Amino acid sequence: MSSTLIERPAPEAGVAAASSAPRRRTRVFALPEARWAAAATLLFLAALPLQLTGAPAWAWGPLYALAYATGGWEPAWAGLQALKEKTLDVDLLMIVAAIGAASIGQLMDGALLIVIFATSGALEALATARTADSVRGLLDLAPATATRLATDGGEESVATADLAVGDTILIRPGERVGADGRVLEGASEVDQATITGEPLPVAKEPGDEVFAGTLNGTGALRVRVERDAADSVIARIVRLVEEASETKAPTQLFIEKVEQRYSLGMVAATLAVFAVPLAFGANVTTALLRAMTFMIVASPCAVVLATMPPLLSAIANAGRHGVLVKSAVVMERLGQVDAVALDKTGTLTEGTPRVTAIRPLAGSGLTEAELLALAAAAEHPSEHPLARAVVDAARARGLALAAAEDFASAPGVGVRATVAGRAVAVGAPARLLGDGARLLGDGARPAGLRAGDRPTAGGAAGDLAASAAEVAAELEQGGRTAVLVTADGVPVGVLGIADRLRPDAIATVGALTNLTGALPMLVTGDNPRAAARLAAEVGITDVRAGLLPQDKVAAVQERERAGRRVLVIGDGVNDAPALAAAHTGIAMGRAGSDLALETADAVIVRDELATVPTVIALSRRARAFVVQNLVIASVFITGLVVWDLAGRLPLPLGVLGHEGSTVIVGLNGLRLLREAAWTKARAEVRG
């Protein structure tokens, strides 16, 4: 056996640990907002049954009061702080509305408002904390230490933060790359999906660039450091996410914008209703009662409830169908998108390489099944993703695999094994038809073919070699990865491997085009040929390939500057900056990285891409319900206010009218909880 062979290394302690970064995760009750919200909720739930069963007020009244205090003090304080800045914050308005409800005996209504508001604040705080966790955890992808090579050939373990430009580091099989740099010696395959999103490991040779945090395969590499740790690509991703999150315009529900002006006007009008009659000699008690009635009937409760029930109902409905929308603000923003940017690997595709073509060569004497079985038997001991794809394809067809002996692999070339007495090699066509055959110890070479030569027609073996090169070129031109299979040094067939398109990808692209009025844009770190092939399949014409994370952000910002509201759909670490920078971001749930899941505004839990256009349509329906509710609330408020000012509206009747309008808009919004709402949204997309 040739000394150049690299046997498959035995798993080492630490290699497995290196393959995934430690997970940072803030506990829910580590946040004070969550603790206060939980306390308010428990107190409310304790008081409610006592009140409903007719218990005396002294039994449930103090519990409601404690719910007001525990859930309301933080938003009240935030509202007062905002008031110092001359802003009437929605936090303070909710507290005033709750206290107003309590002042007229509606303790339960006010407490419920407090609980809803406190829970919303806790969820927002948790989402912020989890995003920060994921951003910090991303830095853990880069190893803490690296092996630096001294000029005398010695090795020393140093912190990656202490590496300087020009240092040479050794990266052993299974280790993560410690710094951005360029390969000086060695050959291997590096999984750099965290940076580029490419589904397959990339062959690395002297002169090729490697990135910190990417995972080395089976070969050893000597790398010259070209960037400081603070300037590495992985560090830049962290900065991009943080900057995008900080500079993104503050989100606000539509109703909050209206409510600012409405509430200021209501406060001023209430004071006027009290003061003007007094100025003309009215009785203080009468003026106060009229002003109190006016404040109740004109209060923003119904206006607030005009928005939240439809949006929360839409969120619950989407959740039942596998789409986790993180807030009411996000649900509202989803309906505003008018442009879409899609990632390729793991989003439009399944993110797993699969055999898509089996081409036995004429003259090889093999059928498709025999070629696949031969390749799978040789690949069976390998852990390479392409090997797994070949073995999985054979198993899917129920093929029996012969035992492989004398297995060996060469990074960037392929594998070799003895199968049923034949020397079988499986790997890169350019390598197996060149020097790779020697590296794998595959001594037989097609007749007349020297190392590095292109195969030419000369004898049966030469014809097969030429045919193999043509088939491989055809498959690669179509965006597939070509894998050559040789038996006893003679090419016998070529396999085509590609990341498979999701079944609903084409329909989803069409639906998104109909909803936004523009074709989606494909943004991917994958190579241009693979990107172009997939784009042609789904009908996308705007293709941006070979992008690093900052390039994806630039592509999104270009659309945003043109006045578009861009929805980004992705799954990887390299998508996180674009997800943060976009108007709205959606992450794929099953294969999505922690950073993408926490950065995104919504998550497709079951990776059903077709739910994206449906949830956009549902968001637009929710917005229509909000408008309906605002009209209903406006009619009630206007009628009651006119009655109070022009005549004499009894306080109980004012309370009844106010509560009635609140109940009506609430029930109207709850209609979006029904299955029919999702069905209609889906039909709207398909129609």
XYZ file of C-alpha atoms in Angstrom:
687
model
C 0.000 0.000 0.000
C 1.302 3.413 -0.906
C 2.662 5.515 1.927
C 0.613 8.452 0.672
C -2.621 6.783 1.709
C -4.459 8.376 4.587
C -6.397 5.831 6.572
C -9.721 6.894 8.002
C -8.838 8.224 11.459
C -10.331 6.718 14.547
C -12.639 9.085 16.380
C -10.821 11.055 19.018
C -12.125 12.629 22.164
C -12.540 16.247 21.405
C -13.150 15.850 17.689
C -16.818 15.322 18.264
C -16.842 18.225 20.605
C -15.161 20.323 17.991
C -17.854 19.621 15.486
C -20.394 21.744 17.255
C -20.112 24.889 19.261
C -21.261 25.020 22.885
C -24.817 26.216 23.116
C -25.451 29.390 25.081
C -29.061 29.808 26.153
C -30.572 32.271 28.612
C -33.045 30.609 30.938
C -36.539 32.074 30.759
C -36.770 32.913 34.453
C -33.300 34.432 34.491
C -35.022 37.498 33.034
C -36.795 39.794 35.529
C -39.461 40.593 32.915
C -40.370 36.900 32.745
C -40.498 36.541 36.534
C -42.795 39.552 36.970
C -45.044 38.438 34.091
C -45.299 34.909 35.542
C -46.186 36.293 38.981
C -48.894 38.552 37.533
C -50.335 35.660 35.520
C -50.469 33.328 38.539
C -52.141 35.983 40.692
C -54.699 36.665 37.947
C -55.445 32.953 37.543
C -55.871 32.637 41.317
C -58.274 35.599 41.526
C -60.412 34.834 38.455
C -62.117 31.605 39.653
C -62.775 33.177 43.073
C -64.542 36.119 41.431
C -66.494 33.931 38.989
C -67.710 31.598 41.786
C -69.093 34.504 43.822
C -66.465 34.658 46.545
C -66.414 37.898 48.591
C -64.407 40.800 47.174
C -61.885 40.655 50.004
C -60.858 37.187 48.746
C -60.064 38.119 45.147
C -59.611 41.895 45.273
C -56.133 41.823 46.888
C -55.002 39.184 44.366
C -56.001 41.447 41.469
C -54.249 44.350 43.180
C -51.050 42.303 43.454
C -51.390 41.320 39.770
C -51.614 45.039 38.916
C -48.489 45.742 40.976
C -46.294 42.832 39.808
C -47.190 43.066 36.124
C -47.624 46.800 35.898
C -44.771 48.452 37.732
C -42.164 47.884 34.991
C -44.269 49.208 32.082
C -45.455 52.062 34.304
C -41.870 53.006 35.084
C -40.920 52.739 31.395
C -43.886 54.925 30.512
C -42.906 57.571 33.052
C -39.347 57.546 31.718
C -40.717 58.070 28.207
C -42.927 60.863 29.500
C -39.782 62.654 30.668
C -38.689 62.569 27.036
C -42.028 64.180 26.095
C -43.376 60.960 24.566
C -46.703 59.421 25.564
C -45.581 55.804 25.570
C -47.997 52.947 24.950
C -46.778 51.374 28.217
C -48.173 54.262 30.234
C -51.392 54.305 28.224
C -52.015 50.653 29.042
C -51.447 51.275 32.745
C -53.787 54.281 32.678
C -56.413 52.204 30.848
C -56.050 49.399 33.419
C -56.343 51.808 36.338
C -59.315 53.443 34.655
C -61.003 50.051 34.351
C -60.349 49.393 38.042
C -61.746 52.808 39.000
C -65.154 51.869 37.589
C -65.168 48.423 39.167
C -63.786 46.453 36.195
C -60.872 44.942 38.144
C -60.759 41.778 36.070
C -60.579 43.626 32.734
C -57.756 45.830 33.944
C -55.831 42.895 35.388
C -56.180 40.966 32.131
C -54.794 43.945 30.226
C -51.836 44.079 32.638
C -51.140 40.335 32.237
C -51.266 40.486 28.427
C -48.972 43.478 28.324
C -46.485 42.037 30.852
C -46.356 38.712 28.977
C -45.733 40.514 25.684
C -42.846 42.437 27.260
C -41.374 39.232 28.693
C -41.482 37.489 25.317
C -39.784 40.451 23.675
C -37.048 40.437 26.352
C -36.558 36.690 25.909
C -36.266 37.006 22.125
C -33.662 39.754 22.552
C -31.674 37.691 25.057
C -31.745 34.553 22.910
C -30.536 36.492 19.881
C -27.657 37.885 21.940
C -26.868 34.331 23.122
C -26.655 33.064 19.564
C -24.480 35.953 18.430
C -22.040 35.340 21.291
C -22.189 31.581 20.747
C -21.198 32.024 17.112
C -17.725 33.035 18.260
C -17.418 29.587 19.866
C -17.313 28.055 16.388
C -13.701 29.191 16.212
C -11.523 27.022 18.496
C -10.030 28.606 21.593
C -6.553 27.298 20.778
C -4.509 26.431 17.700
C -1.278 24.559 17.019
C 1.348 27.075 15.895
C 4.462 25.823 14.102
C 7.772 27.374 15.072
C 10.548 28.076 12.566
C 12.547 25.114 13.955
C 9.647 22.756 13.260
C 8.405 22.598 16.839
C 4.740 22.855 17.832
C 3.099 24.972 20.513
C -0.519 25.373 21.556
C -1.549 29.033 21.642
C -4.799 30.944 22.034
C -6.287 31.780 18.636
C -6.611 35.396 19.784
C -2.791 35.494 20.039
C -2.187 34.367 16.456
C -0.586 37.011 14.267
C -0.646 37.511 10.521
C 2.165 35.412 9.037
C 2.054 32.629 11.646
C 1.828 29.052 10.389
C -0.664 26.737 12.072
C -1.271 23.000 11.800
C -4.847 21.794 11.384
C -5.242 18.086 12.049
C -8.081 15.905 10.710
C -11.390 16.649 12.434
C -10.238 19.957 13.919
C -11.787 23.354 13.341
C -9.688 25.930 11.533
C -8.251 28.408 14.033
C -7.823 31.461 11.795
C -8.519 32.824 8.322
C -5.555 31.971 6.138
C -4.138 30.221 3.080
C -3.024 26.598 2.726
C 0.732 26.147 2.461
C 0.936 22.337 2.514
C -1.411 19.376 2.586
C -4.748 18.456 1.062
C -8.106 17.954 2.676
C -11.787 18.726 2.375
C -13.206 21.460 4.574
C -16.845 21.851 5.568
C -17.384 25.609 5.287
C -21.190 25.632 5.318
C -21.139 28.054 8.265
C -19.512 30.669 6.018
C -20.707 30.018 2.465
C -23.701 27.709 2.940
C -22.288 25.196 0.432
C -23.818 21.761 1.088
C -20.639 19.791 0.354
C -17.126 19.983 1.805
C -14.683 21.886 -0.413
C -11.353 20.417 -1.486
C -8.417 22.465 -0.201
C -4.885 22.445 -1.624
C -1.859 24.738 -1.364
C -2.932 28.264 -2.308
C -6.593 27.825 -1.293
C -8.201 30.062 1.341
C -9.656 28.647 4.576
C -11.847 30.366 7.182
C -11.815 30.286 10.969
C -14.537 28.089 12.463
C -14.842 25.770 9.442
C -14.366 22.024 9.992
C -11.406 20.156 8.517
C -11.939 16.713 6.997
C -9.565 13.756 6.832
C -6.346 15.496 5.742
C -3.804 17.583 7.625
C -3.216 21.194 6.538
C -0.510 23.765 7.190
C -2.023 27.227 6.953
C -0.470 30.686 6.954
C -2.565 33.140 8.992
C -3.746 36.095 6.886
C -6.166 37.880 9.236
C -6.244 38.695 12.929
C -8.962 36.965 14.969
C -10.927 40.224 15.252
C -10.985 40.544 11.439
C -11.912 36.945 10.601
C -14.993 36.242 8.509
C -16.775 34.648 11.498
C -16.073 37.774 13.621
C -17.380 39.968 10.816
C -20.600 37.917 10.711
C -21.096 38.632 14.414
C -20.561 42.354 13.860
C -22.908 42.389 10.872
C -25.718 40.775 12.890
C -25.219 43.140 15.822
C -25.051 46.230 13.607
C -28.087 45.207 11.556
C -30.117 44.535 14.710
C -29.136 47.905 16.202
C -29.685 50.011 13.083
C -32.956 48.394 12.013
C -35.696 50.995 12.319
C -37.699 50.554 15.568
C -40.755 48.454 14.826
C -44.126 49.734 15.833
C -47.571 48.423 15.333
C -49.725 50.603 13.107
C -52.129 51.117 15.984
C -49.341 52.417 18.244
C -48.648 55.199 15.766
C -52.341 56.119 15.678
C -52.691 55.736 19.425
C -50.006 58.298 20.233
C -52.044 61.087 18.668
C -55.398 59.664 19.721
C -54.436 59.373 23.387
C -52.986 62.867 23.540
C -56.205 64.177 22.036
C -58.319 62.119 24.479
C -56.416 63.427 27.533
C -56.771 67.022 26.312
C -60.473 66.541 25.517
C -61.188 65.000 28.949
C -59.627 67.986 30.674
C -61.645 70.300 28.457
C -64.903 68.420 29.185
C -64.235 68.924 32.891
C -62.877 72.495 32.814
C -65.177 74.218 30.289
C -68.472 73.535 32.150
C -66.803 74.639 35.399
C -65.842 77.932 33.749
C -69.516 78.539 32.992
C -70.596 77.788 36.566
C -71.464 74.077 36.354
C -71.509 71.916 39.483
C -68.154 70.241 40.194
C -69.719 66.821 40.742
C -71.726 67.021 37.537
C -68.718 68.190 35.533
C -66.507 65.482 37.006
C -69.088 62.758 36.279
C -69.460 63.946 32.677
C -65.674 64.070 32.222
C -65.294 60.620 33.815
C -67.937 59.199 31.481
C -66.235 60.876 28.526
C -62.848 59.402 29.482
C -64.350 55.920 29.764
C -66.247 55.940 26.465
C -63.342 57.598 24.607
C -60.607 55.456 26.195
C -58.385 53.514 23.792
C -59.310 50.034 25.060
C -61.378 49.150 21.998
C -58.791 50.786 19.752
C -56.019 48.682 21.305
C -58.099 45.510 21.067
C -58.831 46.346 17.438
C -55.262 45.308 16.674
C -54.122 42.641 19.094
C -56.831 39.915 18.786
C -56.572 39.650 14.963
C -52.774 39.588 15.040
C -52.538 37.187 17.997
C -55.186 34.934 16.425
C -53.223 34.916 13.171
C -50.051 34.039 15.129
C -51.834 31.131 16.843
C -53.284 29.892 13.545
C -49.890 30.069 11.837
C -48.330 28.207 14.782
C -50.797 25.341 14.342
C -49.595 25.044 10.745
C -45.897 25.036 11.529
C -44.968 28.733 11.314
C -43.720 30.368 14.511
C -44.226 34.138 14.234
C -42.404 35.782 17.120
C -44.571 38.861 17.746
C -47.598 40.845 16.637
C -45.250 43.379 15.059
C -43.755 40.639 12.884
C -47.187 39.370 11.865
C -48.116 42.884 10.746
C -44.806 43.387 8.888
C -45.159 40.091 6.992
C -48.121 41.483 5.114
C -46.098 44.518 4.005
C -43.318 42.681 2.112
C -43.063 43.362 -1.614
C -39.742 41.648 -2.431
C -38.206 38.298 -1.471
C -34.613 37.052 -1.259
C -34.160 33.280 -0.986
C -31.141 31.284 0.138
C -30.381 28.141 -1.858
C -28.940 25.360 0.296
C -31.311 24.233 3.027
C -34.009 26.670 1.929
C -34.985 25.993 -1.678
C -33.145 22.678 -1.423
C -33.152 20.037 1.293
C -29.532 20.721 2.227
C -28.501 17.069 1.837
C -26.596 15.740 -1.214
C -28.378 12.961 -3.091
C -27.578 10.858 -6.135
C -29.523 12.318 -9.041
C -27.849 10.584 -12.014
C -26.328 7.122 -12.531
C -24.429 6.786 -15.818
C -22.734 3.422 -16.512
C -20.344 3.796 -19.432
C -21.016 1.974 -22.675
C -18.645 -0.967 -22.788
C -18.380 -1.288 -18.994
C -20.880 -4.133 -18.933
C -22.621 -2.676 -15.854
C -26.241 -1.743 -15.288
C -27.246 1.299 -13.230
C -27.947 -0.904 -10.199
C -24.617 -2.739 -10.521
C -22.675 0.529 -10.875
C -24.374 2.035 -7.831
C -23.837 -1.123 -5.760
C -20.142 -1.218 -6.693
C -19.631 2.448 -5.758
C -21.641 2.144 -2.537
C -19.673 -0.895 -1.387
C -16.407 1.013 -1.810
C -17.808 4.160 -0.153
C -19.472 2.349 2.747
C -16.617 2.785 5.269
C -16.261 6.505 4.442
C -17.826 9.340 6.461
C -17.698 11.874 3.611
C -21.107 13.450 2.766
C -20.825 12.319 -0.870
C -20.111 8.773 0.312
C -23.193 8.896 2.541
C -25.258 10.034 -0.450
C -24.068 7.101 -2.577
C -24.690 4.550 0.205
C -28.123 6.001 0.963
C -29.074 5.801 -2.721
C -28.098 2.109 -2.826
C -30.061 1.377 0.335
C -33.093 3.212 -1.040
C -33.032 0.822 -4.004
C -32.620 -2.210 -1.719
C -29.252 -3.166 -3.218
C -27.039 -5.689 -1.443
C -23.535 -4.331 -0.794
C -20.465 -6.539 -0.902
C -17.876 -6.217 1.855
C -15.066 -3.724 1.218
C -11.470 -4.606 2.079
C -8.233 -2.584 2.142
C -10.186 0.665 2.354
C -8.184 3.888 2.043
C -8.888 7.514 1.176
C -6.947 10.482 -0.111
C -8.332 13.953 0.716
C -9.581 15.788 -2.357
C -9.238 12.659 -4.500
C -11.541 9.888 -3.331
C -11.561 6.406 -1.843
C -10.249 3.023 -2.845
C -11.279 -0.453 -1.701
C -11.245 -4.041 -2.866
C -14.797 -5.173 -3.625
C -15.482 -8.741 -4.708
C -11.866 -9.075 -5.835
C -11.853 -5.899 -7.913
C -9.865 -2.726 -7.086
C -12.606 -0.072 -7.027
C -11.892 3.653 -6.799
C -14.539 6.359 -6.378
C -13.747 10.057 -6.485
C -13.201 13.247 -8.439
C -12.960 12.574 -12.201
C -10.136 15.060 -12.793
C -8.087 13.394 -10.061
C -8.825 9.745 -10.798
C -7.972 10.285 -14.460
C -4.759 12.047 -13.387
C -2.456 11.838 -10.396
C -5.263 10.724 -8.118
C -5.040 7.178 -9.393
C -1.457 7.022 -8.109
C -2.400 8.622 -4.767
C -5.065 5.990 -4.260
C -2.655 3.241 -5.184
C -4.741 2.395 -8.212
C -1.814 1.259 -10.298
C -3.641 0.527 -13.535
C -4.066 3.567 -15.777
C -5.965 3.764 -19.057
C -3.749 2.880 -21.973
C -1.644 5.746 -23.280
C -2.657 8.104 -20.439
C 0.172 9.818 -18.553
C -0.227 11.620 -15.215
C -2.036 14.926 -15.782
C -3.004 14.138 -19.401
C -6.547 14.432 -20.632
C -7.879 11.057 -21.743
C -7.720 10.405 -25.454
C -9.265 7.676 -27.551
C -6.750 4.894 -27.691
C -7.935 1.371 -27.057
C -10.981 0.294 -25.036
C -9.664 1.799 -21.800
C -8.882 5.085 -23.533
C -12.384 5.168 -25.042
C -13.909 4.614 -21.604
C -11.722 7.347 -20.109
C -12.761 9.798 -22.834
C -16.412 8.833 -22.376
C -16.109 9.287 -18.595
C -14.627 12.767 -19.026
C -17.482 13.763 -21.342
C -20.191 12.453 -19.014
C -18.550 14.148 -16.012
C -18.330 17.456 -17.885
C -21.998 17.186 -18.872
C -23.100 16.548 -15.278
C -20.940 19.363 -13.892
C -22.231 21.751 -16.537
C -25.700 20.979 -15.214
C -24.663 22.003 -11.701
C -24.127 18.511 -10.317
C -21.045 17.088 -8.614
C -19.607 14.315 -10.802
C -18.170 11.215 -9.111
C -16.152 8.780 -11.233
C -16.130 5.040 -10.529
C -13.230 2.894 -11.768
C -12.723 -0.856 -11.512
C -9.176 -2.260 -11.847
C -8.029 1.136 -13.088
C -10.625 1.386 -15.879
C -13.539 3.914 -15.735
C -16.879 2.108 -15.570
C -19.356 4.896 -14.787
C -20.115 8.329 -13.405
C -22.555 9.336 -10.672
C -24.176 12.784 -10.502
C -24.791 14.149 -7.014
C -26.744 17.297 -6.184
C -28.698 18.907 -3.412
C -32.324 17.997 -4.102
C -34.927 20.716 -4.646
C -37.701 20.816 -2.069
C -40.958 19.447 -3.528
C -42.823 22.696 -2.889
C -40.049 25.075 -4.014
C -41.388 25.791 -7.525
C -44.939 26.420 -6.304
C -43.643 28.637 -3.495
C -41.586 30.799 -5.865
C -44.638 31.226 -8.096
C -46.886 32.119 -5.150
C -44.383 34.636 -3.766
C -44.147 36.218 -7.218
C -47.928 36.612 -7.345
C -48.101 38.069 -3.826
C -45.279 40.602 -4.214
C -45.546 41.346 -7.922
C -41.843 40.578 -8.471
C -39.726 37.456 -8.936
C -37.714 36.498 -5.829
C -33.938 36.967 -5.819
C -31.602 34.008 -5.167
C -28.708 34.839 -2.820
C -26.271 32.003 -2.155
C -22.679 31.277 -1.254
C -22.730 28.256 -3.562
C -20.935 28.186 -6.927
C -22.544 29.984 -9.903
C -23.209 26.830 -11.958
C -25.147 25.084 -9.179
C -27.026 28.303 -8.409
C -27.923 28.890 -12.069
C -29.168 25.307 -12.492
C -31.449 25.541 -9.468
C -32.673 29.030 -10.402
C -33.654 27.758 -13.840
C -35.634 24.916 -12.238
C -37.691 27.217 -10.025
C -37.998 30.114 -12.463
C -35.742 32.707 -10.793
C -33.778 35.050 -13.057
C -31.988 37.307 -10.526
C -29.178 35.071 -9.240
C -26.434 36.264 -6.864
C -23.956 33.391 -6.339
C -20.657 32.970 -4.512
C -21.695 35.484 -1.839
C -20.149 35.866 1.589
C -22.452 37.000 4.442
C -21.626 40.682 3.967
C -22.431 40.360 0.250
C -25.890 39.012 1.089
C -26.478 41.989 3.366
C -25.401 44.337 0.562
C -27.818 42.670 -1.884
C -30.706 43.062 0.592
C -29.814 46.684 1.385
C -29.663 47.462 -2.328
C -33.307 46.398 -2.638
C -34.257 48.240 0.559
C -32.698 51.469 -0.748
C -34.827 51.093 -3.869
C -37.882 51.353 -1.633
C -38.669 47.634 -1.374
C -39.627 45.824 1.829
C -37.535 42.692 1.569
C -38.353 39.316 3.092
C -35.249 37.109 3.480
C -35.675 33.337 3.864
C -32.585 31.367 4.943
C -31.248 28.764 7.318
C -27.519 29.108 7.970
C -25.102 31.145 10.031
C -24.114 32.899 6.811
C -27.745 34.003 6.334
C -28.094 35.563 9.800
C -26.770 39.044 8.910
C -29.170 39.291 5.960
C -32.056 38.023 8.129
C -31.284 40.770 10.640
C -30.897 43.501 8.006
C -34.086 42.686 6.090
C -37.527 44.177 6.645
C -38.564 40.680 7.791
C -36.570 37.446 8.120
C -37.810 33.842 8.125
C -35.604 30.863 9.068
C -36.023 27.186 8.204
C -36.597 25.390 11.507
C -35.237 21.854 11.173
C -31.838 22.490 9.634
C -31.501 26.122 10.682
C -28.518 27.230 12.763
C -29.130 28.616 16.253
C -28.088 32.075 15.100
C -30.480 32.056 12.134
C -33.368 30.789 14.273
C -32.866 33.449 16.934
C -32.166 36.302 14.496
C -35.160 35.592 12.256
C -38.545 37.167 12.913
C -40.362 33.921 12.133
C -39.451 30.221 11.874
C -40.843 27.527 9.560
C -40.862 24.754 12.147
C -41.447 21.819 9.778
C -39.474 23.244 6.830
C -42.644 23.426 4.719
C -41.658 26.213 2.339
C -45.206 26.481 0.961
C -46.405 27.917 4.290
C -44.478 31.166 3.653
C -46.845 32.646 1.035
C -49.819 31.428 3.078
C -48.649 33.199 6.236
C -48.065 36.384 4.207
C -51.642 36.171 2.919
C -52.853 35.481 6.480
C -51.012 38.590 7.676
C -52.789 40.662 5.048
C -56.137 39.227 6.162
C -55.258 40.126 9.763
C -54.552 43.688 8.678
C -57.964 43.821 6.979
C -59.550 42.647 10.245
C -57.670 45.373 12.109
C -59.178 47.976 9.778
C -62.651 46.461 10.316
C -62.185 46.631 14.081
C -60.985 50.215 13.953
C -64.122 51.156 12.035
C -66.327 49.357 14.606
C -64.488 50.961 17.531
C -64.688 54.391 15.883
C -68.449 54.102 15.354
C -69.043 53.137 18.998
C -66.699 55.775 20.399
C -68.084 58.532 18.177
C -71.692 57.688 19.044
C -71.050 57.505 22.792
C -68.951 60.685 22.830
C -71.594 62.657 20.916
C -74.277 61.343 23.285
C -72.210 62.362 26.324
C -71.418 65.850 25.003
C -74.776 66.664 23.412
C -76.992 65.056 26.029
C -76.579 63.218 29.297
C -75.109 59.719 28.946
C -75.610 57.689 32.138
C -72.312 56.292 33.426
C -73.519 52.649 33.537
C -74.739 52.930 29.940
C -71.410 54.486 28.918
C -69.562 51.603 30.567
C -71.874 49.106 28.831
C -71.312 50.714 25.440
C -67.564 50.852 25.997
C -67.361 47.225 27.123
C -69.699 46.146 24.322
C -67.471 47.657 21.665
C -64.452 46.003 23.272
C -66.150 42.601 23.224
C -67.288 42.973 19.604
C -63.863 43.882 18.227
C -62.286 41.129 20.313
C -64.660 38.467 18.995
C -64.236 39.710 15.433
C -60.469 39.318 15.709
C -60.827 35.793 17.100
C -62.378 34.697 13.799
C -58.806 34.332 12.493
C -58.314 31.427 14.899
C -60.566 29.237 12.774
C -59.155 26.699 10.339
C -61.176 28.413 7.639
C -58.949 31.497 7.931
C -55.823 29.487 7.005
C -57.734 27.665 4.250
C -58.878 30.965 2.724
C -55.366 32.415 2.913
C -53.983 29.333 1.161
C -56.698 29.483 -1.492
C -55.899 33.159 -2.061
C -52.261 32.228 -2.706
C -53.142 29.431 -5.094
C -55.759 31.500 -6.861
